[in-house]
Coordinates of C-alpha atoms in Angstrom, one line a residue:
X59 CA 15.1 15.6 -31.3
X60 CA 14.5 17.5 -28.7
X61 CA 11.3 16.6 -26.4
X62 CA 9.6 20.4 -27.0
X63 CA 10.1 19.9 -30.8
X64 CA 8.2 16.9 -31.1
X65 CA 4.7 17.4 -32.6
X66 CA 1.4 17.1 -30.9
X67 CA -2.0 16.8 -32.2
X68 CA -5.3 17.6 -29.7
X69 CA -8.8 15.9 -30.2
X70 CA -11.9 16.8 -28.6
X71 CA -15.1 15.4 -28.1
X72 CA -17.8 17.7 -27.9
X73 CA -18.2 22.1 -27.4
X74 CA -17.4 23.2 -24.3
X75 CA -21.0 24.6 -22.8
X76 CA -21.6 26.8 -19.7
X77 CA -21.6 23.8 -17.0
X78 CA -18.5 22.3 -18.6
X79 CA -16.8 25.9 -17.8
X80 CA -18.7 26.0 -14.3
X81 CA -17.1 22.3 -13.7
X82 CA -13.4 23.7 -14.3
X83 CA -13.1 26.8 -13.0
X84 CA -14.8 26.1 -9.9
X85 CA -14.8 22.3 -9.3
X86 CA -11.0 21.3 -11.4
X87 CA -9.4 24.8 -11.1
X88 CA -8.4 24.5 -7.0
X89 CA -7.0 20.9 -8.2
X90 CA -5.0 21.1 -11.6
X91 CA -4.5 25.2 -11.0
X92 CA -4.5 27.8 -13.5
X93 CA -1.7 26.9 -16.1
X94 CA -3.4 23.2 -16.1
X95 CA -6.6 25.2 -16.8
X96 CA -5.2 27.0 -19.5
X97 CA -3.5 24.0 -21.6
X98 CA -7.2 22.1 -21.3
X99 CA -8.7 25.1 -22.6
X100 CA -5.8 25.9 -25.2
X101 CA -5.6 22.4 -26.5
X102 CA -9.7 21.9 -26.9
X103 CA -9.9 25.3 -29.0
X104 CA -6.9 24.0 -31.2
X105 CA -9.4 21.4 -32.0
X106 CA -12.4 23.3 -32.2
X107 CA -13.4 23.4 -35.8
X108 CA -12.8 19.9 -37.0
X109 CA -12.8 17.9 -33.6
X110 CA -8.9 17.4 -34.5
X111 CA -6.1 19.9 -34.7
X112 CA -3.3 19.8 -37.0
X113 CA 0.3 18.6 -36.1
X114 CA 2.3 21.3 -34.0
X115 CA 5.1 21.9 -32.2
X116 CA 5.9 22.2 -28.8
X117 CA 7.6 24.8 -28.7
X118 CA 4.3 26.6 -30.5
X119 CA 2.9 25.5 -27.5
X120 CA 5.2 27.2 -25.0
X121 CA 4.6 30.4 -26.7
X122 CA 1.7 30.4 -26.5
X123 CA 1.0 29.5 -23.5
X124 CA 3.7 31.9 -22.1
X125 CA 5.2 28.5 -19.7
X126 CA 8.4 26.5 -19.8
X127 CA 8.4 22.7 -20.9
X128 CA 8.4 22.2 -17.2
X129 CA 5.4 23.9 -16.3
X130 CA 3.9 22.6 -19.6
X131 CA 4.7 19.1 -18.1
X132 CA 3.3 19.5 -15.0
X133 CA 0.2 20.7 -16.5
X134 CA -0.1 17.9 -18.4
X135 CA 0.0 15.7 -15.9
X136 CA -2.4 17.9 -13.3
X137 CA -4.8 17.0 -16.7
X138 CA -4.2 13.4 -16.8
X139 CA -4.8 12.5 -12.9
X140 CA -7.8 14.4 -12.9
X141 CA -9.3 12.8 -15.9
X142 CA -9.1 15.7 -17.6
X143 CA -6.6 14.4 -20.6
X144 CA -5.3 11.5 -22.3
X145 CA -2.4 11.4 -23.9
X146 CA -1.4 9.1 -27.2
X147 CA 1.9 8.2 -28.7
X148 CA 1.5 7.7 -32.0
X149 CA 3.7 6.8 -35.2
X150 CA 2.6 6.8 -39.1
X151 CA 4.1 6.7 -42.5
X152 CA 2.9 9.8 -43.2
X153 CA 3.2 11.9 -40.0
X154 CA 6.1 10.2 -38.4
X155 CA 6.2 9.9 -34.3
X156 CA 3.8 12.4 -32.8
X157 CA 1.5 12.7 -29.3
X158 CA -2.1 12.9 -29.4
X159 CA -4.0 15.0 -26.6
X160 CA -7.1 13.9 -26.3
X161 CA -9.2 16.5 -24.1
X162 CA -11.8 14.8 -22.0
X163 CA -15.3 16.7 -21.2
X164 CA -15.5 17.5 -17.5
X165 CA -17.8 15.8 -15.2
X166 CA -21.1 17.3 -14.5
X167 CA -20.9 19.1 -10.6
X168 CA -23.2 16.7 -9.4
X169 CA -20.8 13.7 -10.9
X170 CA -18.3 15.3 -9.8
X171 CA -19.4 15.8 -6.0
X172 CA -20.1 11.5 -6.2
X173 CA -16.4 10.9 -7.6
X174 CA -14.9 10.7 -4.0
X175 CA -11.4 10.9 -4.8
X176 CA -12.0 14.2 -6.5
X177 CA -14.3 15.4 -4.1
X178 CA -12.2 14.9 -1.4
X179 CA -9.1 16.6 -3.4
X180 CA -11.4 19.9 -3.9
X181 CA -12.0 19.6 -0.3
X182 CA -8.3 19.2 0.9
X183 CA -7.3 22.1 -1.2
X184 CA -10.2 24.5 -0.9
X185 CA -11.3 23.7 3.2
X186 CA -13.8 22.8 4.3
X187 CA -16.2 26.4 4.6
X188 CA -15.0 27.0 0.7
X189 CA -15.8 23.2 -0.4
X190 CA -19.3 23.6 1.3
X191 CA -20.1 26.9 -0.3
X192 CA -19.5 25.4 -3.8
X193 CA -21.3 22.2 -2.9
X194 CA -24.3 24.2 -1.7
X195 CA -24.2 26.5 -4.8
X196 CA -24.5 22.7 -7.0
X197 CA -27.1 21.2 -5.0
X198 CA -29.3 24.6 -4.4
X199 CA -29.9 24.5 -8.3
X200 CA -31.4 20.9 -8.3
X201 CA -33.6 21.5 -4.8
X202 CA -37.2 20.9 -5.5
X203 CA -36.8 18.3 -7.8
X204 CA -36.9 14.8 -7.0
X205 CA -36.8 11.3 -8.9
X206 CA -37.0 7.5 -8.4
X207 CA -34.8 5.2 -10.6
X208 CA -37.3 2.9 -12.7
X209 CA -34.8 1.1 -14.6
X210 CA -34.6 -2.5 -14.4
X211 CA -31.9 -4.6 -13.5
X212 CA -30.4 -7.3 -15.4
X213 CA -31.8 -10.3 -13.2
X214 CA -35.0 -9.0 -13.4
X215 CA -35.2 -8.4 -17.4
X216 CA -33.2 -11.5 -18.1
X217 CA -32.8 -13.7 -15.1
X218 CA -35.3 -16.9 -14.5
X219 CA -37.2 -17.2 -11.6
X220 CA -35.9 -18.9 -8.8
X221 CA -37.5 -22.6 -8.0
X222 CA -39.3 -23.5 -4.0
X223 CA -36.4 -25.1 -2.8
X224 CA -34.0 -24.6 -0.3
X225 CA -31.4 -21.9 -0.5
X226 CA -28.0 -23.2 -1.1
X227 CA -24.9 -21.5 0.1
X228 CA -22.6 -20.6 -3.1
X229 CA -19.1 -21.3 -2.5
X230 CA -17.6 -17.8 -2.2
X231 CA -15.2 -17.3 -5.3
X232 CA -11.9 -16.3 -4.8
X233 CA -11.1 -12.7 -5.3
X234 CA -9.0 -12.4 -8.4
X235 CA -6.0 -10.3 -9.1
X236 CA -6.8 -7.1 -11.3
X237 CA -6.0 -7.2 -14.8
X238 CA -3.9 -4.1 -15.5
X239 CA -2.8 -3.0 -19.2
X240 CA 0.6 -2.5 -18.2
X241 CA 1.2 -1.5 -22.2
X242 CA -1.0 1.0 -21.4
X243 CA 0.6 2.5 -18.3
X244 CA 4.3 2.4 -19.7
X245 CA 2.7 4.7 -22.6
X246 CA 1.7 7.0 -20.2
X247 CA 4.5 7.2 -18.5
X248 CA 7.0 7.1 -20.8
X249 CA 8.2 10.6 -20.6
X250 CA 9.3 9.9 -16.7
X251 CA 10.0 6.4 -16.4
X252 CA 12.9 4.9 -18.3
X253 CA 12.4 2.0 -20.5
X254 CA 15.1 0.4 -19.0
X255 CA 13.1 0.1 -15.8
X256 CA 9.9 -1.9 -16.4
X257 CA 10.5 -5.5 -15.4
X258 CA 8.6 -8.3 -14.9
X259 CA 9.2 -8.1 -10.8
X260 CA 8.0 -4.2 -11.3
X261 CA 5.3 -5.4 -13.1
X262 CA 4.5 -7.7 -10.2
X263 CA 5.0 -5.2 -7.5
X264 CA 3.0 -2.7 -9.2
X265 CA 0.3 -5.4 -9.6
X266 CA 0.6 -6.6 -5.8
X267 CA -0.4 -2.6 -5.4
X268 CA -3.3 -2.1 -7.3
X269 CA -4.8 -5.5 -5.5
X270 CA -4.3 -4.2 -2.4
X271 CA -5.4 -0.9 -3.1
X272 CA -8.0 -1.5 -5.9
X273 CA -6.4 0.7 -8.2
X274 CA -7.4 0.7 -11.8
X275 CA -4.6 2.1 -14.6
X276 CA -5.4 5.7 -14.3
X277 CA -5.5 5.9 -10.5
X278 CA -1.9 3.6 -10.9
X279 CA -0.7 6.2 -13.1
X280 CA -1.5 8.9 -11.0
X281 CA 0.5 7.5 -7.9
X282 CA 4.0 6.9 -10.1
X283 CA 3.3 10.6 -11.1
X284 CA 3.8 11.7 -8.0
X285 CA 7.4 13.1 -8.2
X286 CA 8.8 11.3 -4.7
X287 CA 7.9 7.9 -6.6
X288 CA 9.0 8.1 -10.2
X289 CA 12.5 10.3 -9.3
X290 CA 15.1 9.6 -11.6
X291 CA 13.8 7.8 -14.0
X292 CA 12.5 5.0 -11.6
X293 CA 9.9 4.1 -9.3
X294 CA 10.5 3.6 -5.9
X295 CA 8.1 0.8 -4.7
X296 CA 9.3 2.1 -1.0
X297 CA 7.6 5.3 -1.6
X298 CA 4.9 4.0 -4.1
X299 CA 3.4 1.7 -1.2
X300 CA 4.2 4.8 1.6
X301 CA 2.3 7.3 -0.8
X302 CA -1.2 4.7 -1.2
X303 CA -0.8 3.9 2.3
X304 CA -1.3 7.6 2.9
X305 CA -4.0 8.6 0.3
X306 CA -6.0 5.5 -0.6
X307 CA -7.6 3.8 2.2
X308 CA -11.0 5.6 1.9
X309 CA -13.4 4.4 4.0
X310 CA -12.0 0.6 4.2
X311 CA -14.6 -0.5 7.1
X312 CA -17.2 0.7 5.0
X313 CA -16.0 -1.5 2.0
X314 CA -15.4 -4.6 4.3
X315 CA -19.0 -4.2 5.4
X316 CA -20.6 -3.8 1.9
X317 CA -18.3 -7.0 0.9
X318 CA -20.1 -8.9 3.7
X319 CA -23.4 -8.5 2.9
X320 CA -22.9 -9.4 -0.6
X321 CA -21.4 -12.4 -0.1
X322 CA -24.1 -14.9 -0.5
X323 CA -27.5 -15.5 -1.8
X324 CA -29.0 -16.4 1.1
X325 CA -30.1 -14.0 4.1
X326 CA -27.8 -13.0 6.8
X327 CA -30.3 -14.7 9.3
X328 CA -28.8 -17.9 7.9
X329 CA -25.1 -17.4 8.5
X330 CA -23.4 -17.3 11.7
X331 CA -21.1 -15.2 12.9
X332 CA -18.3 -16.9 12.4
X333 CA -19.3 -18.2 9.0
X334 CA -19.4 -14.8 8.3
X335 CA -15.8 -14.0 9.4
X336 CA -14.6 -16.9 7.5
X337 CA -16.4 -15.5 4.3
X338 CA -14.8 -12.2 4.9
X339 CA -11.1 -13.5 5.4
X340 CA -11.8 -15.4 2.3
X341 CA -12.1 -12.1 0.1
X342 CA -10.6 -8.8 1.3
X343 CA -7.3 -8.3 0.9
X344 CA -4.9 -8.7 3.9
X345 CA -4.7 -4.7 3.7
X346 CA -8.3 -4.1 4.1
X347 CA -8.7 -6.6 7.2
X348 CA -6.0 -4.4 9.2
X349 CA -7.9 -1.3 7.6
X350 CA -11.1 -2.9 9.2
X351 CA -9.3 -3.7 12.6
X352 CA -7.9 0.3 13.0
X353 CA -11.7 1.2 11.9
X354 CA -10.3 2.7 8.8
X355 CA -7.1 4.5 9.9
X356 CA -4.1 4.3 7.9
X357 CA -1.8 1.0 8.6
X358 CA 1.6 1.3 10.0
X359 CA 4.5 1.5 7.6
X360 CA 6.5 -1.8 9.2
X361 CA 2.9 -3.5 9.1
X362 CA 2.5 -2.6 5.4
X363 CA 5.8 -4.2 4.1
X364 CA 5.3 -7.3 6.7
X365 CA 2.0 -8.1 4.6
X366 CA 3.7 -7.5 0.7
X367 CA 6.5 -9.6 2.6
X368 CA 4.4 -12.4 3.2
X369 CA 2.5 -11.8 -0.9
X370 CA 5.6 -11.6 -2.3
X371 CA 8.4 -13.4 -0.5
X372 CA 6.7 -16.1 1.6
X373 CA 4.2 -16.5 -1.8
X374 CA 1.0 -16.9 0.4
X375 CA -2.4 -16.8 -1.1
X376 CA -4.2 -13.8 0.2
X377 CA -6.8 -15.6 2.2
X378 CA -4.2 -17.5 3.7
X379 CA -2.2 -14.4 4.8
X380 CA -5.8 -13.2 6.0
X381 CA -5.7 -16.1 8.4
X382 CA -2.3 -16.0 9.4
X383 CA -3.2 -12.3 10.2
X384 CA -6.1 -13.1 12.7
X385 CA -4.4 -16.0 14.1
X386 CA -1.7 -13.3 15.2
X387 CA -3.6 -11.1 16.2
X388 CA -6.7 -13.1 18.4
X389 CA -3.7 -14.8 19.9
X390 CA -0.9 -11.8 20.9
X391 CA -4.0 -8.9 22.0
X392 CA -4.1 -7.5 18.4
X393 CA -0.5 -7.5 17.6
X394 CA 2.0 -8.5 15.0
X395 CA 5.0 -9.7 16.2
X396 CA 7.4 -9.5 12.7
X397 CA 9.5 -12.7 14.5
X398 CA 6.5 -14.6 15.0
X399 CA 4.6 -13.9 12.0
X400 CA 7.2 -14.7 9.7
X401 CA 7.7 -18.0 11.8
X402 CA 4.4 -19.2 11.1
X403 CA 4.7 -18.2 7.4
X404 CA 7.4 -20.1 6.7
X405 CA 5.8 -23.1 8.8
X406 CA 2.7 -22.8 6.4
X407 CA 4.7 -22.4 3.1
X408 CA 6.6 -25.6 3.7
X409 CA 3.3 -27.3 4.5
X410 CA 2.3 -25.2 1.3
X411 CA -1.2 -24.5 2.5
X412 CA -2.8 -22.4 -0.2
X413 CA -6.8 -22.3 1.4
X414 CA -8.3 -20.5 3.9
X415 CA -9.7 -24.0 4.9
X416 CA -6.1 -25.3 5.5
X417 CA -4.7 -22.0 7.5
X418 CA -7.4 -22.3 10.0
X419 CA -7.4 -26.3 10.4
X420 CA -3.5 -25.2 10.8
X421 CA -4.2 -22.6 13.2
X422 CA -6.2 -24.7 15.2
X423 CA -3.8 -27.0 15.7
X424 CA -1.1 -24.6 16.5
X425 CA -3.3 -23.3 18.7
X426 CA -3.7 -26.4 20.9
X427 CA -0.2 -27.3 20.7
X428 CA 1.2 -23.9 22.0
X429 CA 0.2 -22.4 24.9
X430 CA -0.2 -18.6 24.9
X431 CA 2.3 -18.0 27.3
X432 CA 5.1 -19.2 25.0
X433 CA 4.9 -17.3 22.2
X434 CA 8.3 -15.4 21.8
X435 CA 7.5 -11.9 21.6
X436 CA 9.6 -9.2 20.1
X437 CA 9.9 -8.5 24.3
X438 CA 13.4 -9.8 25.7
X439 CA 13.5 -11.6 28.5
X440 CA 14.8 -9.5 31.4
X441 CA 18.7 -10.5 32.9
X442 CA 19.1 -11.1 36.4
X443 CA 21.1 -7.7 38.1
X444 CA 24.4 -8.0 39.1
X445 CA 26.3 -5.2 41.2
X446 CA 29.1 -4.0 40.5
X447 CA 32.1 -4.1 42.5
X448 CA 33.9 -0.5 43.4
X449 CA 36.9 -0.5 40.6
X450 CA 40.1 -0.1 43.6
X451 CA 38.3 -3.0 45.1
X452 CA 38.0 -5.2 41.5
X453 CA 41.5 -4.1 40.7
X454 CA 43.0 -5.6 43.7
X455 CA 41.0 -9.0 43.9
X456 CA 41.4 -9.4 39.6
X457 CA 45.4 -8.0 39.5
X458 CA 46.8 -8.6 43.7
X459 CA 50.4 -6.1 43.8
X460 CA 52.9 -7.6 46.2
X461 CA 56.1 -6.2 46.7
X462 CA 59.1 -7.4 46.8
X463 CA 60.1 -8.2 50.1
X464 CA 56.8 -9.7 51.0
X465 CA 57.2 -12.0 47.9
X466 CA 60.6 -13.0 49.8
X467 CA 59.1 -13.4 52.6
X468 CA 56.4 -15.5 51.4
X469 CA 59.4 -17.8 49.8
X470 CA 60.8 -18.5 52.8
X471 CA 58.0 -19.4 54.7
X472 CA 56.8 -22.0 51.9
X473 CA 60.2 -23.4 52.2
X474 CA 60.6 -23.5 55.7
X475 CA 57.0 -25.5 55.6
X476 CA 58.3 -27.9 53.0
X477 CA 61.5 -28.8 55.2
X478 CA 58.9 -29.4 58.7
X479 CA 56.6 -31.8 56.7
X480 CA 60.0 -33.7 55.2
X481 CA 61.5 -34.1 58.5
X482 CA 57.8 -35.3 60.0
X483 CA 57.8 -37.8 57.2
X484 CA 61.1 -39.1 57.9
X485 CA 60.4 -39.7 61.9
X486 CA 57.2 -41.4 61.2
X487 CA 59.4 -43.6 59.1
X488 CA 62.1 -44.5 61.2
X489 CA 59.3 -45.3 64.4
X490 CA 57.8 -48.0 61.9
X491 CA 60.9 -49.4 61.3

């Protein structure tokens, strides 16, 4: 059965009001395009009566929207990436196999501008001036309103009162890898990614990407939907990491500073700057560490590949990688010589270093053993310069040439010299007798 003949059913949460239409036309439309909004409204209208439509074919949808199946697929991906549509593959005994499109209500304008990825995407599409114009239009409606959040926190309602004993620094918990529902991810990408390409190795790499860039299922799906990443039905991991490196690192330095502020239950004055730095290395990802050193700028591709190699190939824990990178950058004037980093990583792997504390102790040992001047960086040693002889002179030295007369004369000279030496030797022997 061709894809366009597969049946579908649409489902919607609630009817669209004036605020929803404003969000769709002024905020989402520059991102998903006219065809995306048209598909959204059409699917919503199909399910307007009972909340769920009857089963229809995609061919009917093509004709209704006057677009091709490729255009429909692109519009659907745009809606999914913007969080306006969810697609499920279903199979039951009565209706067989079909797709269900769940239409998600658009965000309210204020919530939209507070959602940083969407707001940045809108600014990129509109430009700064037009973006500020739309934003002012939304915020003007809220002028004159003031609100105070009186909601109590969980700790205020259910937490126990602390005793007057001196505060104790709680041990920093290790950052856990994200729990990604790859079944959900696979179902959403089943139309563009071949099922045979989903391997345990691929899921491990994708989980590492989610860890480095703080992705959830929807963000990972949106990244893989990039045509360069999913070309040919396979996930190009190199393209994926490059795409994430150029689009995902948003305000990395702010994230790092926020994590530093929430490390312990005691005040910052009770911790030294050294202890704060160690706690930072314990919890953030290596990517965040390098982004922090670069002031939030994108990390170079070569360093991203190096981090991926340390985590995947050498299988070093993230806190250990952080200490390694921090140690090398401090020792090499903020540089990361690949050969030197991999040499230390290989050594630490053989030593079975698993914690940041062990890594710091080993770094101190290596620092006391090896002075800075002896570090072998990528800079090659200069070879002493050697001046070459002219070709004519070099040829005469390496390949001397003689005429036949010169050779014959030389031979006769040697014979005469040998005859003279023999006669001299005989005369000496005769005198001795």
